[in-house]
């Protein structure tokens, strides 16, 4: 298409002018000429909805109002950027924008994970694009890699550090040997964790992102309700030290894998070998490893949050849409969840149905024969012991006569492990509940 | 676009049936139904050109011939895949296919790096797409990340391990403390290095890939002739050990960076901190770090070669083209080098114009005052010493009375360092030529 026949430019309305909204506004304006050099047209912000207009916005001459729905029905707007977050009124806003024939770009992971199926169906009927690269892993173009770059692959599994707050806390706990509550407080002071940290440290945010990744990896519907979610607040510095001694790091991972039985969909702390690249992703950074049958393992690393990194992906989505919009096409070139037809033959597995190796920290009473008893129970359930650490007790444990026995087990089903743990906890030789952390061997993640 | 109005399917001709050609052929056929589920149409191989048809090809019922040009003029073919490699007849073939209105997918890094400007201009005039994701870093979708995922960024620099053979050799030298010739021989036996290893170990292959990455990063023309290229054959296990002692690894990197003066474009062994992710990329694996002004540092890791990984990217390109081809569009949605208009205001810098920190290994005579003399010269040129290793001589060095003095310097210009090295080599206290390796601090590559 020659430049003569180009449309004037894509007109953008931005709903929300907070951290990411303001960042997107600034990026679109500061990069206007470079973006035009890429796309061959102007991307112009024509309307912003916010209750707190910044000085920059006021000075910009761009029209602004308080009502987000005004943006979604503005006939001068071709594309609506939803950056208000949460479910209400974000869902209503996005559906209203679609109904009015607007393309939509959103960074709202919760919205897509929970209501994406509804949103994409509405978009399909109306012939508009809903893009959400920024909803997962901030500035890392992981949705594009999954949907397009790896399109020739059957994805076998993926695993990701997809919540920077949790990774920051685990990194600090490991490096400074400081406990969870103390590090959480520091993360809150640094602005890495919210006043209510539940979403991050209990894995809900990661579960939203994993839901979206799994749908794109396997071409299945979004099934947020089926994600097994376990946080990091119960991890101790002792666990991190024992893991290190065994050659592992503890990372809070989102893992999804397709097996003959169905799809695993789980977020939990995980021991991974210190020799893998993903074990060496520190602080607030994110990374996702994807195992495809042709490409093998590929890894994508970068900033998972922050105004600029998120705005980078929001604007990349806008540019993608602008490129197809120019051609006056009425439908997305690339289906929203990677496949034109989603599979409905894959069942999401319950956590009890998965298989894993396990790290167990058992509070054993300091008695003769305790190790023999524990070994016997594991053997009875067909579980092998791959490694053991047993040390002199100290501190509180010593006073209570408790020796922590740390065991790495062979692969077994979660169900079997649940039963075995119950039996071991019932032994006279065991003085409390057992800490269990899953262990993953990402074959081929690094060579 | 509804399914009713879909074209029948994209008809593909493959030129070359070697490792990658055969892999592409097999992938397109074995994944036919899954690809159709993604794209909503058939991608059908209708013609293969090869002088050595495999048993699979013969049994497939797919038409084959010996003449690659027959594929490029076959009216039944919509897209030509060039996998014959080299310049001739690959260039003629690609231009002939374009002339006949075929879209082209190629994995030929040398062809794109050296003749890409000509090829893309021909494609633009004819309104066809030339795609080459597989030409750089095999199965890693790095071109897509640069061109699309990071489209909102001004790229500041990128650095990559983009030749698996060199990385394998350096990894083995480091882990086993075995010298270059021995490891090269092993790499040749394992099939990781060619009988003539020049292309890989002297950095020419990496320079091809860096040329392509730089053009996409900055929106400049392909300038292969301007790449400074230095191989790894002069690196010793002693250098690797000294680097380790200083907290660094030696990696063979392609580095490109835009500065006020112009564009750095260079391939050479480089010391990088062992704490960075890219320093932990081992064996034949590839990785590229990209520093964008919005997204920050992102890293892309995976297999850089091999039939399957390369075919993964070839087929991803075919799928991309199929998606736009369906819409009957006459021009590429995404410009071949990321920008609609390339910049011509950026000069490629000569290696003498760059600035770097340096590792120097100086063969000093075992005399009093040698360190003082060397320090004085460096000071005269405004170069600070950041770290020193000086040990007892042993082996050949001891017999010759030589003490290796290893120095990490502060940042200075290559030009100044050339002069300083010349002066130091002229000292009576120095008994041979100095080993110089550049040191890069990738701020923000890891936190």
Coordinates of C-alpha atoms in Angstrom, one line a residue, chain B:
Chain B
X1 CA -13.1 -12.3 7.6
X2 CA -15.4 -15.2 7.9
X3 CA -14.3 -18.7 7.0
X4 CA -16.6 -18.8 4.0
X5 CA -14.5 -16.3 2.1
X6 CA -11.2 -17.9 2.9
X7 CA -8.8 -18.7 0.1
X8 CA -8.1 -22.3 -0.5
X9 CA -4.7 -22.4 1.2
X10 CA -1.2 -21.1 0.7
X11 CA 0.9 -23.2 -1.7
X12 CA 4.5 -23.5 -0.7
X13 CA 7.6 -24.4 -2.8
X14 CA 10.7 -25.4 -0.9
X15 CA 14.2 -25.0 -2.5
X16 CA 16.6 -27.2 -0.7
X17 CA 16.0 -30.5 1.1
X18 CA 19.0 -30.7 3.4
X19 CA 18.9 -30.5 7.2
X20 CA 16.7 -27.4 7.4
X21 CA 14.9 -28.0 4.2
X22 CA 13.9 -31.5 5.2
X23 CA 13.0 -30.3 8.7
X24 CA 10.8 -27.6 7.3
X25 CA 9.1 -30.1 4.9
X26 CA 8.5 -32.5 7.8
X27 CA 7.2 -29.8 10.2
X28 CA 4.7 -28.4 7.7
X29 CA 3.3 -31.8 7.0
X30 CA 3.3 -33.2 10.6
X31 CA 1.8 -30.0 12.0
X32 CA -0.7 -29.5 9.1
X33 CA -3.8 -29.8 11.2
X34 CA -2.5 -27.8 14.2
X35 CA -1.3 -25.1 11.9
X36 CA -4.7 -25.0 10.2
X37 CA -6.3 -24.6 13.6
X38 CA -4.1 -21.6 14.1
X39 CA -4.4 -20.0 10.7
X40 CA -7.7 -21.2 9.5
X41 CA -6.3 -22.4 6.2
X42 CA -4.1 -25.1 4.7
X43 CA -0.4 -24.5 4.2
X44 CA 0.4 -27.0 1.5
X45 CA 3.8 -28.0 0.2
X46 CA 3.3 -28.4 -3.6
X47 CA 6.9 -28.4 -4.9
X48 CA 10.3 -29.2 -3.6
X49 CA 13.6 -28.7 -5.5
X50 CA 16.5 -30.9 -4.5
X51 CA 19.2 -32.9 -6.1
X52 CA 18.9 -35.6 -3.4
X53 CA 15.3 -36.4 -2.8
X54 CA 14.8 -38.2 0.5
X55 CA 12.8 -41.4 0.9
X56 CA 10.2 -39.4 2.7
X57 CA 9.9 -36.9 -0.1
X58 CA 9.6 -39.6 -2.7
X59 CA 6.9 -41.3 -0.7
X60 CA 5.0 -38.1 0.0
X61 CA 3.5 -37.6 -3.4
X62 CA 4.7 -34.0 -3.4
X63 CA 6.1 -32.9 -6.7
X64 CA 9.8 -32.5 -6.8
X65 CA 12.5 -31.5 -9.3
X66 CA 16.2 -30.7 -9.4
X67 CA 15.9 -27.1 -10.6
X68 CA 15.2 -24.5 -7.9
X69 CA 14.2 -21.9 -10.6
X70 CA 11.4 -24.2 -11.6
X71 CA 9.9 -23.7 -8.1
X72 CA 10.3 -19.9 -8.4
X73 CA 8.3 -19.7 -11.6
X74 CA 5.7 -22.5 -10.8
X75 CA 2.3 -20.7 -11.1
X76 CA 1.0 -23.1 -8.5
X77 CA 3.4 -21.8 -5.9
X78 CA 2.5 -18.7 -3.8
X79 CA 5.5 -18.7 -1.5
X80 CA 9.1 -19.8 -2.1
X81 CA 11.3 -21.0 0.8
X82 CA 15.0 -20.6 0.1
X83 CA 17.0 -23.1 2.1
X84 CA 19.9 -23.8 -0.3
X85 CA 22.3 -21.4 1.5
X86 CA 25.3 -19.5 0.1
X87 CA 25.2 -16.6 -2.4
X88 CA 24.9 -18.3 -5.7
X89 CA 22.4 -19.3 -6.9
X90 CA 20.5 -18.2 -3.8
X91 CA 20.5 -14.5 -4.7
X92 CA 19.4 -15.1 -8.2
X93 CA 16.7 -17.5 -7.0
X94 CA 15.3 -15.1 -4.5
X95 CA 15.2 -12.2 -6.9
X96 CA 13.6 -14.4 -9.6
X97 CA 11.0 -15.6 -7.1
X98 CA 10.2 -11.9 -6.2
X99 CA 10.1 -11.0 -9.9
X100 CA 7.5 -13.8 -10.3
X101 CA 5.4 -12.3 -7.5
X102 CA 6.2 -15.0 -4.9
X103 CA 6.6 -14.3 -1.2
X104 CA 9.9 -15.5 0.1
X105 CA 11.1 -17.0 3.4
X106 CA 14.8 -17.6 3.8
X107 CA 17.1 -18.8 6.6
X108 CA 20.1 -17.5 4.7
X109 CA 21.9 -15.0 7.1
X110 CA 24.8 -14.4 4.7
X111 CA 22.4 -13.6 1.8
X112 CA 20.3 -11.2 3.9
X113 CA 23.4 -9.5 5.6
X114 CA 25.2 -8.9 2.3
X115 CA 22.4 -8.6 -0.3
X116 CA 19.4 -7.8 1.9
X117 CA 19.2 -4.1 0.8
X118 CA 18.8 -5.2 -2.9
X119 CA 16.4 -8.0 -2.0
X120 CA 14.1 -5.8 0.1
X121 CA 14.0 -3.1 -2.5
X122 CA 13.0 -5.6 -5.1
X123 CA 10.3 -7.0 -2.8
X124 CA 9.0 -3.5 -2.0
X125 CA 8.6 -2.8 -5.7
X126 CA 6.9 -6.0 -6.4
X127 CA 4.7 -5.9 -3.2
X128 CA 5.8 -9.2 -1.7
X129 CA 7.1 -10.1 1.7
X130 CA 10.6 -11.4 2.3
X131 CA 10.9 -13.0 5.8
X132 CA 14.0 -14.2 7.5
X133 CA 13.4 -14.8 11.3
X134 CA 15.3 -18.1 11.0
X135 CA 18.4 -16.4 9.8
X136 CA 19.2 -15.1 13.3
X137 CA 19.4 -17.2 16.4
X138 CA 17.5 -20.2 15.0
X139 CA 14.4 -20.9 17.1
X140 CA 14.4 -17.7 19.1
X141 CA 11.8 -15.2 17.7
X142 CA 14.3 -12.3 18.1
X143 CA 13.5 -10.5 14.8
X144 CA 9.8 -10.4 15.8
X145 CA 10.7 -9.2 19.3
X146 CA 12.8 -6.3 17.8
X147 CA 10.5 -5.3 15.0
X148 CA 7.2 -5.7 16.7
X149 CA 7.4 -6.5 20.4
X150 CA 9.7 -3.7 21.2
X151 CA 8.3 -1.3 18.5
X152 CA 7.6 1.4 21.1
X153 CA 11.3 1.5 22.1
X154 CA 14.3 3.4 20.9
X155 CA 16.8 0.5 21.1
X156 CA 20.0 1.7 22.8
X157 CA 22.1 -1.4 22.4
X158 CA 22.0 -5.1 22.0
X159 CA 24.5 -7.8 22.6
X160 CA 24.2 -11.5 21.7
X161 CA 25.7 -14.9 21.8
X162 CA 24.7 -15.6 18.2
X163 CA 27.1 -18.3 17.2
X164 CA 26.6 -21.6 19.0
X165 CA 29.9 -23.2 17.8
X166 CA 32.0 -20.4 19.4
X167 CA 30.0 -20.5 22.6
X168 CA 30.3 -24.3 22.8
X169 CA 34.1 -24.0 22.4
X170 CA 34.5 -21.2 25.0
X171 CA 32.2 -23.1 27.4
X172 CA 34.3 -26.3 27.1
X173 CA 37.5 -24.5 27.4
X174 CA 36.3 -22.9 30.6
X175 CA 34.8 -26.0 32.2
X176 CA 37.5 -28.4 31.3
X177 CA 40.4 -26.1 31.0
X178 CA 41.3 -27.5 27.6
X179 CA 42.9 -25.4 24.9
X180 CA 41.2 -24.1 21.8
X181 CA 42.6 -26.6 19.2
X182 CA 41.6 -29.6 21.2
X183 CA 38.1 -28.4 21.9
X184 CA 37.6 -27.3 18.2
X185 CA 38.5 -30.9 17.2
X186 CA 35.9 -32.2 19.6
X187 CA 33.3 -29.8 18.3
X188 CA 34.0 -30.9 14.8
X189 CA 33.6 -34.6 15.8
X190 CA 30.3 -33.7 17.5
X191 CA 29.1 -31.9 14.4
X192 CA 29.0 -28.5 16.2
X193 CA 31.8 -27.2 14.0
X194 CA 32.4 -27.4 10.2
X195 CA 35.5 -29.0 8.7
X196 CA 36.5 -25.4 7.9
X197 CA 35.5 -23.7 11.1
X198 CA 36.5 -20.2 9.9
X199 CA 32.9 -18.9 9.5
X200 CA 32.1 -19.7 13.1
X201 CA 35.3 -19.3 15.1
X202 CA 36.5 -16.2 13.3
X203 CA 33.1 -14.4 13.9
X204 CA 31.9 -14.1 10.2
X205 CA 28.7 -15.9 10.9
X206 CA 28.1 -13.8 14.0
X207 CA 28.8 -10.7 12.0
X208 CA 26.1 -11.6 9.4
X209 CA 23.6 -12.0 12.2
X210 CA 24.7 -8.8 14.0
X211 CA 24.3 -6.9 10.8
X212 CA 20.7 -8.0 10.6
X213 CA 20.0 -7.3 14.3
X214 CA 21.5 -3.8 14.1
X215 CA 19.4 -2.9 11.0
X216 CA 16.3 -4.0 12.8
X217 CA 17.2 -2.3 16.1
X218 CA 18.0 1.1 14.7
X219 CA 16.3 1.2 11.3
X220 CA 19.5 1.5 9.3
X221 CA 20.5 -0.3 6.1
X222 CA 22.4 -3.6 6.3
X223 CA 26.1 -2.8 6.6
X224 CA 27.9 -6.1 6.8
X225 CA 31.2 -4.6 5.4
X226 CA 31.4 -2.3 8.3
X227 CA 31.3 -4.9 11.1
X228 CA 34.5 -5.2 13.1
X229 CA 35.1 -9.0 13.5
X230 CA 37.5 -10.8 15.8
X231 CA 37.4 -14.5 16.5
X232 CA 38.1 -16.7 19.5
X233 CA 41.1 -18.8 18.2
X234 CA 43.6 -16.6 20.2
X235 CA 41.8 -17.0 23.5
X236 CA 43.7 -19.3 26.0
X237 CA 42.4 -21.2 29.0
X238 CA 44.7 -18.9 31.0
X239 CA 42.6 -15.9 29.9
X240 CA 39.4 -17.8 30.9
X241 CA 40.9 -18.6 34.3
X242 CA 42.1 -15.0 34.9
X243 CA 38.7 -13.7 33.9
X244 CA 37.0 -16.1 36.3
X245 CA 39.2 -15.0 39.1
X246 CA 38.1 -11.4 38.4
X247 CA 34.4 -12.4 38.4
X248 CA 34.0 -12.5 34.6
X249 CA 33.3 -15.0 31.8
X250 CA 34.6 -14.7 28.3
X251 CA 31.9 -14.8 25.7
X252 CA 32.0 -14.3 22.0
X253 CA 29.5 -11.5 21.5
X254 CA 28.0 -9.5 18.7
X255 CA 27.5 -5.9 20.1
X256 CA 25.8 -3.0 18.5
X257 CA 25.1 0.3 20.2
X258 CA 24.0 3.7 19.0
X259 CA 25.9 6.7 20.5
X260 CA 26.0 10.4 19.6
X261 CA 28.9 9.6 17.3
X262 CA 27.2 6.8 15.4
X263 CA 26.7 3.0 15.5
X264 CA 29.1 0.5 17.0
X265 CA 29.0 -2.8 15.1
X266 CA 31.4 -5.3 16.5
X267 CA 32.0 -9.0 17.1
X268 CA 34.7 -10.0 19.5
X269 CA 35.5 -12.0 22.7
X270 CA 34.2 -10.0 25.6
X271 CA 34.6 -10.2 29.4
X272 CA 31.2 -9.9 31.1
X273 CA 30.3 -10.2 34.7
X274 CA 29.5 -13.7 35.9
X275 CA 26.4 -12.3 37.6
X276 CA 24.6 -11.4 34.3
X277 CA 22.2 -13.9 32.7
X278 CA 24.0 -13.9 29.4
X279 CA 27.3 -15.0 31.1
X280 CA 25.4 -18.1 32.1
X281 CA 24.4 -19.1 28.6
X282 CA 26.4 -22.3 28.0
X283 CA 27.2 -24.7 25.2
X284 CA 25.6 -24.2 21.8
X285 CA 22.8 -22.1 23.1
X286 CA 22.2 -18.5 21.9
X287 CA 20.9 -15.5 23.7
X288 CA 20.4 -11.8 22.9
X289 CA 20.0 -9.0 25.4
X290 CA 18.2 -5.9 24.0
X291 CA 18.2 -2.6 25.9
X292 CA 15.3 -0.4 25.0
X293 CA 14.5 2.9 26.5
X294 CA 11.0 1.9 27.7
X295 CA 11.1 -1.9 28.1
X296 CA 14.5 -1.8 29.7
X297 CA 16.7 -4.9 29.2
X298 CA 15.0 -7.9 27.8
X299 CA 16.7 -11.2 27.0
X300 CA 15.8 -13.9 24.5
X301 CA 17.4 -17.3 24.9
X302 CA 17.2 -20.6 23.0
X303 CA 18.7 -23.0 20.4
X304 CA 20.5 -21.0 17.7
X305 CA 20.8 -23.8 15.2
X306 CA 19.6 -27.3 14.3
X307 CA 17.1 -28.5 11.8
X308 CA 14.0 -28.4 14.1
X309 CA 14.7 -25.0 15.8
X310 CA 15.5 -23.4 12.5
X311 CA 12.4 -24.9 10.8
X312 CA 10.3 -23.6 13.8
X313 CA 11.2 -20.1 12.7
X314 CA 10.9 -20.8 9.0
X315 CA 7.3 -22.1 9.5
X316 CA 6.5 -19.2 11.9
X317 CA 7.4 -16.8 9.0
X318 CA 5.2 -18.8 6.6
X319 CA 2.3 -18.6 9.0
X320 CA 2.8 -14.8 9.4
X321 CA 2.7 -14.4 5.6
X322 CA -0.3 -16.7 5.3
X323 CA -2.2 -14.5 7.7
X324 CA -1.7 -11.4 5.6
X325 CA -1.9 -13.2 2.3
X326 CA -5.4 -14.3 3.1
X327 CA -6.4 -10.7 3.2
X328 CA -5.1 -10.2 -0.4
X329 CA -2.9 -7.4 0.6
X330 CA -0.3 -6.3 -1.8
X331 CA 2.4 -5.1 0.7
X332 CA 4.1 -6.3 3.8
X333 CA 2.3 -5.1 7.0
X334 CA 5.6 -4.8 8.8
X335 CA 8.6 -3.3 6.9
X336 CA 11.5 -5.8 6.4
X337 CA 13.9 -3.8 8.6
X338 CA 11.4 -2.7 11.2
X339 CA 11.0 0.9 9.9
X340 CA 9.1 2.2 6.9
X341 CA 11.9 4.7 6.3
X342 CA 15.5 3.8 7.2
X343 CA 17.8 6.3 8.8
X344 CA 20.8 7.4 6.8
X345 CA 22.1 9.9 9.3
X346 CA 23.9 7.3 11.4
X347 CA 27.5 6.6 10.6
X348 CA 28.9 3.1 11.4
X349 CA 31.9 3.7 13.7
X350 CA 35.3 2.3 13.2
X351 CA 36.5 0.0 16.0
X352 CA 39.1 2.7 16.8
X353 CA 36.3 5.1 17.7
X354 CA 34.6 2.9 20.3
X355 CA 35.1 3.2 24.1
X356 CA 35.5 0.2 26.3
X357 CA 37.1 -1.2 29.5
X358 CA 39.9 -3.6 28.8
X359 CA 41.4 -6.8 30.0
X360 CA 45.2 -6.9 29.3
X361 CA 47.5 -9.9 29.7
X362 CA 51.0 -8.5 29.6
X363 CA 54.0 -10.9 29.3
X364 CA 56.3 -9.0 31.7
X365 CA 59.9 -10.0 32.3
X366 CA 60.4 -11.0 35.9
X367 CA 62.2 -7.8 36.9
X368 CA 61.9 -5.3 39.7
X369 CA 59.8 -2.3 38.9
X370 CA 57.9 -3.8 35.9
X371 CA 54.5 -3.0 37.5
X372 CA 55.5 0.5 38.2
X373 CA 56.6 1.0 34.6
X374 CA 53.3 -0.4 33.1
X375 CA 51.2 1.7 35.6
X376 CA 53.1 4.8 34.6
X377 CA 52.3 4.3 30.9
X378 CA 48.7 3.7 31.6
X379 CA 48.5 6.8 33.8
X380 CA 50.2 8.8 31.1
X381 CA 47.2 8.0 28.8
X382 CA 44.6 8.7 31.5
X383 CA 43.8 5.0 32.0
X384 CA 43.2 3.7 35.5
X385 CA 43.9 0.2 36.7
X386 CA 40.7 -1.4 38.3
X387 CA 42.2 -4.7 39.2
X388 CA 45.5 -6.6 38.8
X389 CA 46.5 -10.2 39.0
X390 CA 50.2 -11.1 39.1
X391 CA 51.4 -14.6 40.0
X392 CA 54.5 -16.7 40.1
X393 CA 55.4 -17.8 36.6
X394 CA 55.3 -21.5 35.7
X395 CA 55.8 -23.7 32.7
X396 CA 57.2 -22.2 29.5
X397 CA 56.8 -18.7 30.9
X398 CA 59.0 -19.6 33.9
X399 CA 61.8 -20.9 31.7
X400 CA 61.7 -17.7 29.7
X401 CA 61.5 -15.5 32.8
X402 CA 58.1 -14.2 31.9
X403 CA 55.4 -13.2 34.5
X404 CA 51.9 -12.7 33.1
X405 CA 50.5 -9.5 34.5
X406 CA 46.7 -9.3 34.1
X407 CA 45.1 -5.8 34.3
X408 CA 41.5 -4.6 34.1
X409 CA 41.4 -1.0 33.0
X410 CA 39.0 1.8 33.3
X411 CA 37.0 3.0 30.3
X412 CA 39.0 4.5 27.5
X413 CA 38.9 4.8 23.7
X414 CA 40.1 2.0 21.6
X415 CA 42.4 4.4 19.9
X416 CA 44.1 5.4 23.1
X417 CA 44.4 1.8 24.2
X418 CA 46.1 0.9 20.9
X419 CA 48.7 3.6 21.5
X420 CA 49.2 2.6 25.2
X421 CA 49.6 -1.1 24.3
X422 CA 52.2 -0.1 21.7
X423 CA 54.2 1.8 24.2
X424 CA 54.0 -1.0 26.8
X425 CA 55.0 -3.6 24.3
X426 CA 58.1 -1.4 23.6
X427 CA 59.2 -1.5 27.2
X428 CA 62.4 -3.5 28.0
X429 CA 60.4 -5.1 30.9
X430 CA 57.8 -6.6 28.5
X431 CA 58.7 -9.7 26.6
X432 CA 56.0 -10.2 23.9
X433 CA 52.7 -9.0 22.6
X434 CA 49.9 -8.1 24.8
X435 CA 46.5 -10.0 24.9
X436 CA 43.7 -7.4 24.9
X437 CA 40.0 -8.4 25.4
X438 CA 37.3 -5.8 25.7
X439 CA 35.2 -5.7 28.9
X440 CA 31.5 -4.8 28.8
X441 CA 29.3 -3.8 31.8
X442 CA 25.8 -4.4 30.8
X443 CA 24.1 -2.1 33.3
X444 CA 20.6 -3.3 33.9
X445 CA 21.0 -6.6 32.2
X446 CA 20.4 -8.2 35.5
X447 CA 19.7 -6.6 38.8

